[in-house]
Amino acid sequence: METTTAEMLREIVAGGRAELSWRCEPDASQAWNRWFLSLADVDGGRRVELPTELMTRPGQALPRECVGAVTRTVAMLMGGLGVEVIGLCGTSIVPARPCGEDERGVTAN
């Protein structure tokens, strides 16, 4: 039986700590990259990839404001569920940080 995204998210929430990262992949036309937000249970290894509506041209990074806003929103939502969200730099993402302070370890290249 296949595990659903909702079930995996529940398991991540139950773990209490999640790592947030970003990745992109080319769309069917190869003219755009579609961005995915990934949440992984730090302790249990479950990973959920959530597609976003964010797209860039190949080789182009997501704007910092965009990464920061989405990252802080997810951290706030997960924090409300009692989950500490960790960025790729290994530090907690605190929603109240000014833009630019928490994106360094989160932006995918």
mmCIF file of N, CA and C in Angstrom:
data_model
loop_
_atom_site.group_PDB
_atom_site.id
_atom_site.type_symbol
_atom_site.label_atom_id
_atom_site.label_comp_id
_atom_site.label_asym_id
_atom_site.label_seq_id
_atom_site.Cartn_x
_atom_site.Cartn_y
_atom_site.Cartn_z
ATOM 1 N N MET A 1 0.843 -1.179 0.000
ATOM 2 C CA MET A 1 0.000 0.000 0.000
ATOM 3 C C MET A 1 0.894 1.251 0.000
ATOM 4 N N GLU A 2 0.602 2.180 -0.873
ATOM 5 C CA GLU A 2 1.389 3.397 -0.998
ATOM 6 C C GLU A 2 1.016 4.404 0.087
ATOM 7 N N THR A 3 2.038 5.037 0.652
ATOM 8 C CA THR A 3 1.815 6.046 1.681
ATOM 9 C C THR A 3 1.457 7.366 1.006
ATOM 10 N N THR A 4 0.413 8.025 1.472
ATOM 11 C CA THR A 4 -0.004 9.296 0.881
ATOM 12 C C THR A 4 0.825 10.444 1.443
ATOM 13 N N THR A 5 0.791 11.567 0.753
ATOM 14 C CA THR A 5 1.487 12.767 1.218
ATOM 15 C C THR A 5 0.988 13.166 2.596
ATOM 16 N N ALA A 6 -0.316 13.105 2.810
ATOM 17 C CA ALA A 6 -0.881 13.480 4.115
ATOM 18 C C ALA A 6 -0.349 12.575 5.224
ATOM 19 N N GLU A 7 -0.250 11.270 4.948
ATOM 20 C CA GLU A 7 0.271 10.341 5.956
ATOM 21 C C GLU A 7 1.738 10.627 6.264
ATOM 22 N N MET A 8 2.513 10.915 5.224
ATOM 23 C CA MET A 8 3.926 11.225 5.446
ATOM 24 C C MET A 8 4.075 12.522 6.234
ATOM 25 N N LEU A 9 3.243 13.522 5.915
ATOM 26 C CA LEU A 9 3.294 14.776 6.673
ATOM 27 C C LEU A 9 2.950 14.535 8.139
ATOM 28 N N ARG A 10 1.970 13.675 8.396
ATOM 29 C CA ARG A 10 1.622 13.345 9.787
ATOM 30 C C ARG A 10 2.813 12.722 10.507
ATOM 31 N N GLU A 11 3.538 11.842 9.831
ATOM 32 C CA GLU A 11 4.708 11.210 10.437
ATOM 33 C C GLU A 11 5.809 12.232 10.706
ATOM 34 N N ILE A 12 5.979 13.178 9.791
ATOM 35 C CA ILE A 12 6.977 14.232 9.996
ATOM 36 C C ILE A 12 6.585 15.082 11.194
ATOM 37 N N VAL A 13 5.306 15.449 11.289
ATOM 38 C CA VAL A 13 4.822 16.238 12.425
ATOM 39 C C VAL A 13 5.039 15.466 13.723
ATOM 40 N N ALA A 14 4.762 14.174 13.714
ATOM 41 C CA ALA A 14 4.932 13.352 14.915
ATOM 42 C C ALA A 14 6.394 13.303 15.353
ATOM 43 N N GLY A 15 7.327 13.414 14.400
ATOM 44 C CA GLY A 15 8.753 13.380 14.724
ATOM 45 C C GLY A 15 9.241 14.623 15.447
ATOM 46 N N GLY A 16 8.556 15.749 15.250
ATOM 47 C CA GLY A 16 8.898 16.973 15.970
ATOM 48 C C GLY A 16 9.988 17.837 15.362
ATOM 49 N N ARG A 17 10.741 17.319 14.377
ATOM 50 C CA ARG A 17 11.775 18.115 13.709
ATOM 51 C C ARG A 17 11.737 17.796 12.222
ATOM 52 N N ALA A 18 11.840 18.821 11.399
ATOM 53 C CA ALA A 18 11.822 18.609 9.952
ATOM 54 C C ALA A 18 12.886 19.472 9.292
ATOM 55 N N GLU A 19 13.499 18.933 8.253
ATOM 56 C CA GLU A 19 14.465 19.693 7.466
ATOM 57 C C GLU A 19 13.760 20.190 6.210
ATOM 58 N N LEU A 20 13.935 21.463 5.911
ATOM 59 C CA LEU A 20 13.307 22.070 4.744
ATOM 60 C C LEU A 20 14.377 22.320 3.695
ATOM 61 N N SER A 21 14.111 21.953 2.457
ATOM 62 C CA SER A 21 15.040 22.242 1.368
ATOM 63 C C SER A 21 14.248 22.525 0.091
ATOM 64 N N TRP A 22 14.949 23.025 -0.903
ATOM 65 C CA TRP A 22 14.349 23.349 -2.185
ATOM 66 C C TRP A 22 15.071 22.574 -3.279
ATOM 67 N N ARG A 23 14.347 22.240 -4.340
ATOM 68 C CA ARG A 23 14.986 21.691 -5.538
ATOM 69 C C ARG A 23 14.149 22.088 -6.747
ATOM 70 N N CYS A 24 14.769 22.032 -7.907
ATOM 71 C CA CYS A 24 14.022 22.342 -9.125
ATOM 72 C C CYS A 24 14.285 21.260 -10.160
ATOM 73 N N GLU A 25 13.377 21.158 -11.097
ATOM 74 C CA GLU A 25 13.560 20.248 -12.228
ATOM 75 C C GLU A 25 12.915 20.886 -13.450
ATOM 76 N N PRO A 26 13.451 20.597 -14.634
ATOM 77 C CA PRO A 26 12.887 21.180 -15.851
ATOM 78 C C PRO A 26 11.459 20.698 -16.091
ATOM 79 N N ASP A 27 10.628 21.597 -16.625
ATOM 80 C CA ASP A 27 9.275 21.177 -16.994
ATOM 81 C C ASP A 27 9.346 20.460 -18.352
ATOM 82 N N ALA A 28 8.202 20.056 -18.862
ATOM 83 C CA ALA A 28 8.163 19.283 -20.110
ATOM 84 C C ALA A 28 8.776 20.037 -21.290
ATOM 85 N N SER A 29 8.643 21.357 -21.302
ATOM 86 C CA SER A 29 9.163 22.154 -22.419
ATOM 87 C C SER A 29 10.669 22.386 -22.323
ATOM 88 N N GLN A 30 11.255 22.108 -21.169
ATOM 89 C CA GLN A 30 12.677 22.364 -20.890
ATOM 90 C C GLN A 30 13.009 23.860 -20.880
ATOM 91 N N ALA A 31 11.999 24.719 -21.010
ATOM 92 C CA ALA A 31 12.222 26.163 -21.018
ATOM 93 C C ALA A 31 12.130 26.763 -19.619
ATOM 94 N N TRP A 32 11.550 26.019 -18.687
ATOM 95 C CA TRP A 32 11.357 26.510 -17.325
ATOM 96 C C TRP A 32 11.756 25.443 -16.316
ATOM 97 N N ASN A 33 12.178 25.884 -15.141
ATOM 98 C CA ASN A 33 12.386 24.982 -14.010
ATOM 99 C C ASN A 33 11.238 25.168 -13.037
ATOM 100 N N ARG A 34 10.639 24.069 -12.616
ATOM 101 C CA ARG A 34 9.589 24.097 -11.587
ATOM 102 C C ARG A 34 10.263 23.802 -10.254
ATOM 103 N N TRP A 35 9.867 24.553 -9.218
ATOM 104 C CA TRP A 35 10.478 24.419 -7.892
ATOM 105 C C TRP A 35 9.602 23.608 -6.957
ATOM 106 N N PHE A 36 10.265 22.770 -6.168
ATOM 107 C CA PHE A 36 9.612 21.907 -5.188
ATOM 108 C C PHE A 36 10.167 22.218 -3.809
ATOM 109 N N LEU A 37 9.298 22.228 -2.840
ATOM 110 C CA LEU A 37 9.674 22.396 -1.440
ATOM 111 C C LEU A 37 9.686 21.001 -0.834
ATOM 112 N N SER A 38 10.747 20.679 -0.147
ATOM 113 C CA SER A 38 10.888 19.342 0.416
ATOM 114 C C SER A 38 10.965 19.425 1.934
ATOM 115 N N LEU A 39 10.176 18.609 2.607
ATOM 116 C CA LEU A 39 10.230 18.494 4.067
ATOM 117 C C LEU A 39 10.617 17.067 4.402
ATOM 118 N N ALA A 40 11.628 16.915 5.255
ATOM 119 C CA ALA A 40 12.072 15.579 5.651
ATOM 120 C C ALA A 40 12.091 15.474 7.161
ATOM 121 N N ASP A 41 11.682 14.330 7.657
ATOM 122 C CA ASP A 41 11.760 14.038 9.085
ATOM 123 C C ASP A 41 13.234 13.838 9.418
ATOM 124 N N VAL A 42 13.785 14.696 10.266
ATOM 125 C CA VAL A 42 15.203 14.651 10.598
ATOM 126 C C VAL A 42 15.584 13.301 11.201
ATOM 127 N N ASP A 43 14.719 12.724 12.000
ATOM 128 C CA ASP A 43 15.046 11.484 12.698
ATOM 129 C C ASP A 43 14.632 10.220 11.954
ATOM 130 N N GLY A 44 13.527 10.267 11.246
ATOM 131 C CA GLY A 44 12.992 9.051 10.638
ATOM 132 C C GLY A 44 13.243 8.882 9.155
ATOM 133 N N GLY A 45 13.710 9.911 8.480
ATOM 134 C CA GLY A 45 14.035 9.803 7.075
ATOM 135 C C GLY A 45 12.889 9.925 6.083
ATOM 136 N N ARG A 46 11.668 10.154 6.532
ATOM 137 C CA ARG A 46 10.548 10.361 5.598
ATOM 138 C C ARG A 46 10.739 11.695 4.894
ATOM 139 N N ARG A 47 10.423 11.740 3.602
ATOM 140 C CA ARG A 47 10.555 12.979 2.834
ATOM 141 C C ARG A 47 9.287 13.196 2.027
ATOM 142 N N VAL A 48 8.809 14.439 2.043
ATOM 143 C CA VAL A 48 7.640 14.827 1.260
ATOM 144 C C VAL A 48 8.055 15.975 0.358
ATOM 145 N N GLU A 49 7.785 15.844 -0.935
ATOM 146 C CA GLU A 49 8.047 16.937 -1.857
ATOM 147 C C GLU A 49 6.725 17.563 -2.257
ATOM 148 N N LEU A 50 6.670 18.867 -2.094
ATOM 149 C CA LEU A 50 5.456 19.609 -2.419
ATOM 150 C C LEU A 50 5.739 20.508 -3.621
ATOM 151 N N PRO A 51 5.030 20.305 -4.732
ATOM 152 C CA PRO A 51 5.240 21.184 -5.877
ATOM 153 C C PRO A 51 4.741 22.587 -5.556
ATOM 154 N N THR A 52 5.427 23.572 -6.076
ATOM 155 C CA THR A 52 4.981 24.956 -5.902
ATOM 156 C C THR A 52 4.616 25.509 -7.280
ATOM 157 N N GLU A 53 4.071 26.693 -7.285
ATOM 158 C CA GLU A 53 3.768 27.373 -8.545
ATOM 159 C C GLU A 53 4.952 28.227 -8.995
ATOM 160 N N LEU A 54 6.075 28.122 -8.297
ATOM 161 C CA LEU A 54 7.243 28.941 -8.599
ATOM 162 C C LEU A 54 8.029 28.337 -9.755
ATOM 163 N N MET A 55 8.351 29.181 -10.745
ATOM 164 C CA MET A 55 9.112 28.721 -11.900
ATOM 165 C C MET A 55 10.154 29.767 -12.258
ATOM 166 N N THR A 56 11.312 29.297 -12.718
ATOM 167 C CA THR A 56 12.373 30.184 -13.187
ATOM 168 C C THR A 56 12.931 29.615 -14.490
ATOM 169 N N ARG A 57 13.672 30.442 -15.197
ATOM 170 C CA ARG A 57 14.376 29.973 -16.391
ATOM 171 C C ARG A 57 15.559 29.110 -15.937
ATOM 172 N N PRO A 58 15.986 28.141 -16.742
ATOM 173 C CA PRO A 58 17.136 27.322 -16.362
ATOM 174 C C PRO A 58 18.347 28.189 -16.001
ATOM 175 N N GLY A 59 19.024 27.829 -14.920
ATOM 176 C CA GLY A 59 20.188 28.571 -14.451
ATOM 177 C C GLY A 59 19.863 29.763 -13.570
ATOM 178 N N GLN A 60 18.598 30.098 -13.453
ATOM 179 C CA GLN A 60 18.168 31.243 -12.656
ATOM 180 C C GLN A 60 17.754 30.778 -11.261
ATOM 181 N N ALA A 61 18.188 31.504 -10.236
ATOM 182 C CA ALA A 61 17.806 31.174 -8.860
ATOM 183 C C ALA A 61 16.463 31.816 -8.526
ATOM 184 N N LEU A 62 15.819 31.279 -7.518
ATOM 185 C CA LEU A 62 14.607 31.928 -7.009
ATOM 186 C C LEU A 62 15.004 33.212 -6.295
ATOM 187 N N PRO A 63 14.216 34.280 -6.430
ATOM 188 C CA PRO A 63 14.515 35.512 -5.695
ATOM 189 C C PRO A 63 14.496 35.260 -4.188
ATOM 190 N N ARG A 64 15.431 35.871 -3.472
ATOM 191 C CA ARG A 64 15.535 35.695 -2.017
ATOM 192 C C ARG A 64 14.224 36.008 -1.300
ATOM 193 N N GLU A 65 13.527 37.068 -1.747
ATOM 194 C CA GLU A 65 12.272 37.443 -1.080
ATOM 195 C C GLU A 65 11.267 36.303 -1.176
ATOM 196 N N CYS A 66 11.246 35.669 -2.328
ATOM 197 C CA CYS A 66 10.308 34.569 -2.562
ATOM 198 C C CYS A 66 10.670 33.372 -1.682
ATOM 199 N N VAL A 67 11.940 32.983 -1.680
ATOM 200 C CA VAL A 67 12.403 31.863 -0.857
ATOM 201 C C VAL A 67 12.137 32.154 0.615
ATOM 202 N N GLY A 68 12.471 33.374 1.038
ATOM 203 C CA GLY A 68 12.284 33.742 2.443
ATOM 204 C C GLY A 68 10.829 33.717 2.865
ATOM 205 N N ALA A 69 9.958 34.262 2.016
ATOM 206 C CA ALA A 69 8.534 34.320 2.364
ATOM 207 C C ALA A 69 7.932 32.922 2.468
ATOM 208 N N VAL A 70 8.213 32.068 1.499
ATOM 209 C CA VAL A 70 7.659 30.711 1.525
ATOM 210 C C VAL A 70 8.262 29.916 2.679
ATOM 211 N N THR A 71 9.569 30.035 2.874
ATOM 212 C CA THR A 71 10.246 29.314 3.955
ATOM 213 C C THR A 71 9.677 29.698 5.314
ATOM 214 N N ARG A 72 9.534 30.990 5.548
ATOM 215 C CA ARG A 72 9.009 31.439 6.844
ATOM 216 C C ARG A 72 7.553 31.016 7.035
ATOM 217 N N THR A 73 6.766 31.045 5.958
ATOM 218 C CA THR A 73 5.365 30.618 6.060
ATOM 219 C C THR A 73 5.279 29.143 6.444
ATOM 220 N N VAL A 74 6.060 28.300 5.783
ATOM 221 C CA VAL A 74 6.060 26.867 6.102
ATOM 222 C C VAL A 74 6.562 26.647 7.525
ATOM 223 N N ALA A 75 7.627 27.351 7.916
ATOM 224 C CA ALA A 75 8.160 27.209 9.281
ATOM 225 C C ALA A 75 7.118 27.615 10.312
ATOM 226 N N MET A 76 6.353 28.666 10.014
ATOM 227 C CA MET A 76 5.315 29.116 10.935
ATOM 228 C C MET A 76 4.192 28.076 11.043
ATOM 229 N N LEU A 77 3.760 27.551 9.900
ATOM 230 C CA LEU A 77 2.706 26.529 9.908
ATOM 231 C C LEU A 77 3.157 25.275 10.652
ATOM 232 N N MET A 78 4.350 24.814 10.352
ATOM 233 C CA MET A 78 4.861 23.609 11.011
ATOM 234 C C MET A 78 5.114 23.881 12.491
ATOM 235 N N GLY A 79 5.597 25.087 12.804
ATOM 236 C CA GLY A 79 5.816 25.459 14.203
ATOM 237 C C GLY A 79 4.524 25.434 14.994
ATOM 238 N N GLY A 80 3.432 25.842 14.352
ATOM 239 C CA GLY A 80 2.125 25.790 15.001
ATOM 240 C C GLY A 80 1.693 24.365 15.316
ATOM 241 N N LEU A 81 2.272 23.402 14.602
ATOM 242 C CA LEU A 81 1.988 21.983 14.854
ATOM 243 C C LEU A 81 3.020 21.366 15.799
ATOM 244 N N GLY A 82 3.914 22.219 16.319
ATOM 245 C CA GLY A 82 4.918 21.735 17.266
ATOM 246 C C GLY A 82 6.155 21.148 16.615
ATOM 247 N N VAL A 83 6.411 21.494 15.351
ATOM 248 C CA VAL A 83 7.565 20.956 14.636
ATOM 249 C C VAL A 83 8.634 22.032 14.502
ATOM 250 N N GLU A 84 9.863 21.711 14.896
ATOM 251 C CA GLU A 84 10.994 22.610 14.674
ATOM 252 C C GLU A 84 11.475 22.382 13.247
ATOM 253 N N VAL A 85 11.568 23.444 12.447
ATOM 254 C CA VAL A 85 11.997 23.329 11.060
ATOM 255 C C VAL A 85 13.461 23.744 10.964
ATOM 256 N N ILE A 86 14.257 22.858 10.372
ATOM 257 C CA ILE A 86 15.694 23.055 10.240
ATOM 258 C C ILE A 86 16.012 23.318 8.772
ATOM 259 N N GLY A 87 16.825 24.337 8.507
ATOM 260 C CA GLY A 87 17.275 24.612 7.145
ATOM 261 C C GLY A 87 18.486 23.761 6.810
ATOM 262 N N LEU A 88 18.935 23.814 5.561
ATOM 263 C CA LEU A 88 20.080 23.007 5.151
ATOM 264 C C LEU A 88 21.357 23.400 5.865
ATOM 265 N N CYS A 89 21.398 24.627 6.389
ATOM 266 C CA CYS A 89 22.581 25.059 7.124
ATOM 267 C C CYS A 89 22.599 24.449 8.524
ATOM 268 N N GLY A 90 21.573 23.692 8.874
ATOM 269 C CA GLY A 90 21.543 22.997 10.154
ATOM 270 C C GLY A 90 21.008 23.806 11.312
ATOM 271 N N THR A 91 20.496 25.004 11.040
ATOM 272 C CA THR A 91 19.966 25.840 12.114
ATOM 273 C C THR A 91 18.455 25.955 11.995
ATOM 274 N N SER A 92 17.808 26.254 13.095
ATOM 275 C CA SER A 92 16.354 26.429 13.089
ATOM 276 C C SER A 92 15.972 27.628 12.238
ATOM 277 N N ILE A 93 14.873 27.495 11.536
ATOM 278 C CA ILE A 93 14.322 28.621 10.784
ATOM 279 C C ILE A 93 13.295 29.276 11.685
ATOM 280 N N VAL A 94 13.571 30.504 12.053
ATOM 281 C CA VAL A 94 12.679 31.232 12.947
ATOM 282 C C VAL A 94 11.881 32.212 12.095
ATOM 283 N N PRO A 95 10.557 32.097 12.071
ATOM 284 C CA PRO A 95 9.758 32.947 11.191
ATOM 285 C C PRO A 95 9.967 34.443 11.392
ATOM 286 N N ALA A 96 10.399 34.865 12.558
ATOM 287 C CA ALA A 96 10.532 36.294 12.824
ATOM 288 C C ALA A 96 11.837 36.884 12.295
ATOM 289 N N ARG A 97 12.751 36.085 11.785
ATOM 290 C CA ARG A 97 14.021 36.621 11.280
ATOM 291 C C ARG A 97 13.771 37.537 10.089
ATOM 292 N N PRO A 98 14.569 38.598 9.970
ATOM 293 C CA PRO A 98 14.439 39.468 8.800
ATOM 294 C C PRO A 98 14.786 38.705 7.521
ATOM 295 N N CYS A 99 14.195 39.115 6.422
ATOM 296 C CA CYS A 99 14.460 38.485 5.135
ATOM 297 C C CYS A 99 15.958 38.533 4.843
ATOM 298 N N GLY A 100 16.496 37.442 4.357
ATOM 299 C CA GLY A 100 17.912 37.396 4.022
ATOM 300 C C GLY A 100 18.734 36.625 5.027
ATOM 301 N N GLU A 101 18.241 36.441 6.247
ATOM 302 C CA GLU A 101 19.033 35.747 7.255
ATOM 303 C C GLU A 101 18.871 34.239 7.211
ATOM 304 N N ASP A 102 17.727 33.760 6.738
ATOM 305 C CA ASP A 102 17.529 32.315 6.793
ATOM 306 C C ASP A 102 17.564 31.647 5.422
ATOM 307 N N GLU A 103 17.748 32.393 4.351
ATOM 308 C CA GLU A 103 17.718 31.790 3.029
ATOM 309 C C GLU A 103 19.041 31.164 2.623
ATOM 310 N N ARG A 104 20.138 31.534 3.257
ATOM 311 C CA ARG A 104 21.455 31.076 2.813
ATOM 312 C C ARG A 104 21.524 29.559 2.686
ATOM 313 N N GLY A 105 20.990 28.847 3.655
ATOM 314 C CA GLY A 105 21.067 27.395 3.618
ATOM 315 C C GLY A 105 19.870 26.744 2.979
ATOM 316 N N VAL A 106 18.984 27.517 2.407
ATOM 317 C CA VAL A 106 17.744 26.951 1.886
ATOM 318 C C VAL A 106 17.667 27.051 0.365
ATOM 319 N N THR A 107 18.325 28.039 -0.220
ATOM 320 C CA THR A 107 18.226 28.263 -1.658
ATOM 321 C C THR A 107 18.921 27.152 -2.436
ATOM 322 N N ALA A 108 18.247 26.569 -3.391
ATOM 323 C CA ALA A 108 18.854 25.550 -4.253
ATOM 324 C C ALA A 108 19.549 26.239 -5.412
ATOM 325 N N ASN A 109 20.635 25.664 -5.873
ATOM 326 C CA ASN A 109 21.354 26.225 -7.032
ATOM 327 C C ASN A 109 21.106 25.390 -8.255
#
